[in-house]
Amino acid sequence: MSSTHASVRHIDIAGMHCSACVSSVETALEQVSGLEQVSVNLMLNRATVVASGAISDDALRAAVSSAGYTVEAIYGDQPPSQRDSIPQRQLVVAAEWKRSLLLAIPFAVIVMVVSMVSMVIEVDHQQTVWINIALLTLTLPVLYSGRRFYEGAWRAAAHRSATMDTLVTLGTGAAWIYSVVVMVAPQVVPGSSAHPGAYFDTTTTIITLILLGKWLEARAKSRTADALQSLLQLQPAVARVRRDGADVEIPSHDILVSDTVIVRPGEQIPTDGEIITGTTTVNESMLTGESLPVEKAPGARMTGGTHNLTGSVTMRATAVGTHTVLAGIIRAVEQAQESKAPIQRLADKIASVFVPVVLAIAVATFAVWYVAGPTGYEWLFALHTAITVLIIACPCALGLATPTAVVVGSGRAAQHGILFSSAESLESLQSCTVVLLDKTGTITEGRPSVQHVVYVSHPNQPERTAIWELVTSLEARSEHPLAAALTEYGATQSTHRQDVESFTAVAGQGAYGTVGSHKVRVGNEDLMSGAMLLVPAEIQQAVQDADQRGETLVLAAIDGRIVMAVFLSDTIRGDAHESLSALRARGCELVMVTGDRPAVAQRVADAVGISQVVAQVSPTQKLAEVERWQRKGYRVAMVGDGINDAPSLAQADVGIAVGSATDIAKSTADVTLVRNDISTLVHAFEISHSTLRVIKQNLFFAFFYNVLGIPLAAGVFYTFTGWLLSPMVAAAAMALSSVTVVTNAIRLRTSR
């Protein structure tokens, strides 16, 4: 069935082994009319395409098939429960390689042993003939085990391309054909003899070693996506919902919006919702990185995939399927893993010409040594070196170097509550040397709290309690953030509430009304002066001092007399100073950019150690500040709440949004910090740095391996040192190189 509506399509592809395979598939897909973007990931064996219009699945299948590969599945966005897991797919591939390996090993060992023994003991011509027949027969099961290489090479040749399979096929095929010719008609090949085995042992050993490498590589690759697999497994398979008055169990992906869902202690929460009845504590660490359980009461939001700990609750489903927070996080991680880092472009350019160049080198090697090889053994020496070049040059490590690190790094970041939108942002963050930070909601909590209170006429404790009883009764009717802060503080002074007879809110000033038998006004100086009330002389100095500190003043009046002044300010995050110090230690220049008053901004900046402050600026002016630093040649990271900072987040080299998990699905920032915790910003820089370090290590190893290995295999050093590489050693080195880069990437799982 064709799908013609999805703008983004994911294509799971079978048969890709190396970077040349990736290049072939990308080239084929780029020929499909209407595709704006194509990215093929060797690590995931998956292509991601962005279509501008209606493109059928059949067209995509045909394109992949034209490159010689098989499409396993095509899909757009799916709920987590319906996605194939990457580790599971890799384990299936590993099982296939293992079956082939187990078939090849015993025959390869026998061929190797017989060949070695035949070379050290004296055998006559008749015995040699029978030994060769036996060895030829024993190689057939090994060739069958490696049939995927030959099938892949045939498909590549049919589509006029060359891949790793081409190199393996030419190398092992040449060795096997040479052995058969030597066995049947040794006089045809100058310099050869009908000695037992010829190159049969080389053929079987190369195939077996490459199969071993592919099995180890697939097993290692299955471990790289453990973090994503953990997220995929967070949604329980079944959920308990109340329908038609009865509680029934249904598959979690069948939950509908507004369904009543029952969650018992110890269960995973099946979808996003809002508590109707019951109280509980919830472990949200897998989604937010916050280790402490969060208390939940009626009206609180519940996030699908988190772990209900203590209480039994009923909740109303507010989002299901691809619209949940969990689905948004998984989608963000997958998007990062499927994209390509800029540093990979170098590898892609090299891969596009790598195999043809290797074939040319192999031909040149054969030609040179056929002319200049050891006297009497020119043909044999030329074949030996050409085979070694073909085998050692397989570009598997080159194709795996970057995507394996990106998969592990982005998955590790997700476990810390950090979502990179792409591999490019994962790579780019570590290079940012200037970090612009919004104040409210980033360095501070984003909500006011009471700092201190000054009373008029020094009331005793019962009188203070009575004042707060009236103030909190009135403020409980308001939804303003300052009212919420007063109510929260007032609850510590008085828990009793009186009836509010009348309530009037005045925009930008405060509120007034009748509480019990008292007239109560709570607000700023404008609200008081509107009622002809003046600030008492005994608190005027405190008001002036508070203004210099950048604190917000709220006055309270009862029955026409101001009785107290409350001073509030936004609370600085507890981890802000330490986290920002860690960024400075990394060499980052820190600048606070805020729309708040200079006095308020400077107070916060001084508290967290920021020396550069740009205050009282609009979103447009924030954008201009980002551009100013960029014009000076700096790479800029902008950290904000992702809403009013949108222009500057978009302009920055890396935009970082600090927001709650409920905002994840809508976030368009390059990096999203799920937790309202600035310490995760430091972790984001660390993960970006360590991921790029591993990518560079992998690319260096892959390039160094080929730069050193190919000349050694071609016999460049033979004339001077006598060094000559065996094809079997080349096969082992080639297999080891792929396993090495994957294993190196896995180390990222234990880094921050």
mmCIF file of N, CA and C in Angstrom, residues 201 382 681 710:
data_model
loop_
_atom_site.group_PDB
_atom_site.id
_atom_site.type_symbol
_atom_site.label_atom_id
_atom_site.label_comp_id
_atom_site.label_asym_id
_atom_site.label_seq_id
_atom_site.Cartn_x
_atom_site.Cartn_y
_atom_site.Cartn_z
ATOM 1 N N ASP A 201 43.050 -22.099 1.621
ATOM 2 C CA ASP A 201 43.032 -21.688 3.025
ATOM 3 C C ASP A 201 42.875 -20.175 3.158
ATOM 4 N N ALA A 382 52.136 -10.961 -7.542
ATOM 5 C CA ALA A 382 51.197 -9.909 -7.956
ATOM 6 C C ALA A 382 49.791 -10.209 -7.465
ATOM 7 N N LEU A 681 22.780 22.081 31.103
ATOM 8 C CA LEU A 681 23.479 22.804 30.037
ATOM 9 C C LEU A 681 24.952 22.412 30.025
ATOM 10 N N ILE A 710 46.858 0.134 3.146
ATOM 11 C CA ILE A 710 46.879 -0.090 1.698
ATOM 12 C C ILE A 710 48.315 -0.126 1.155
#
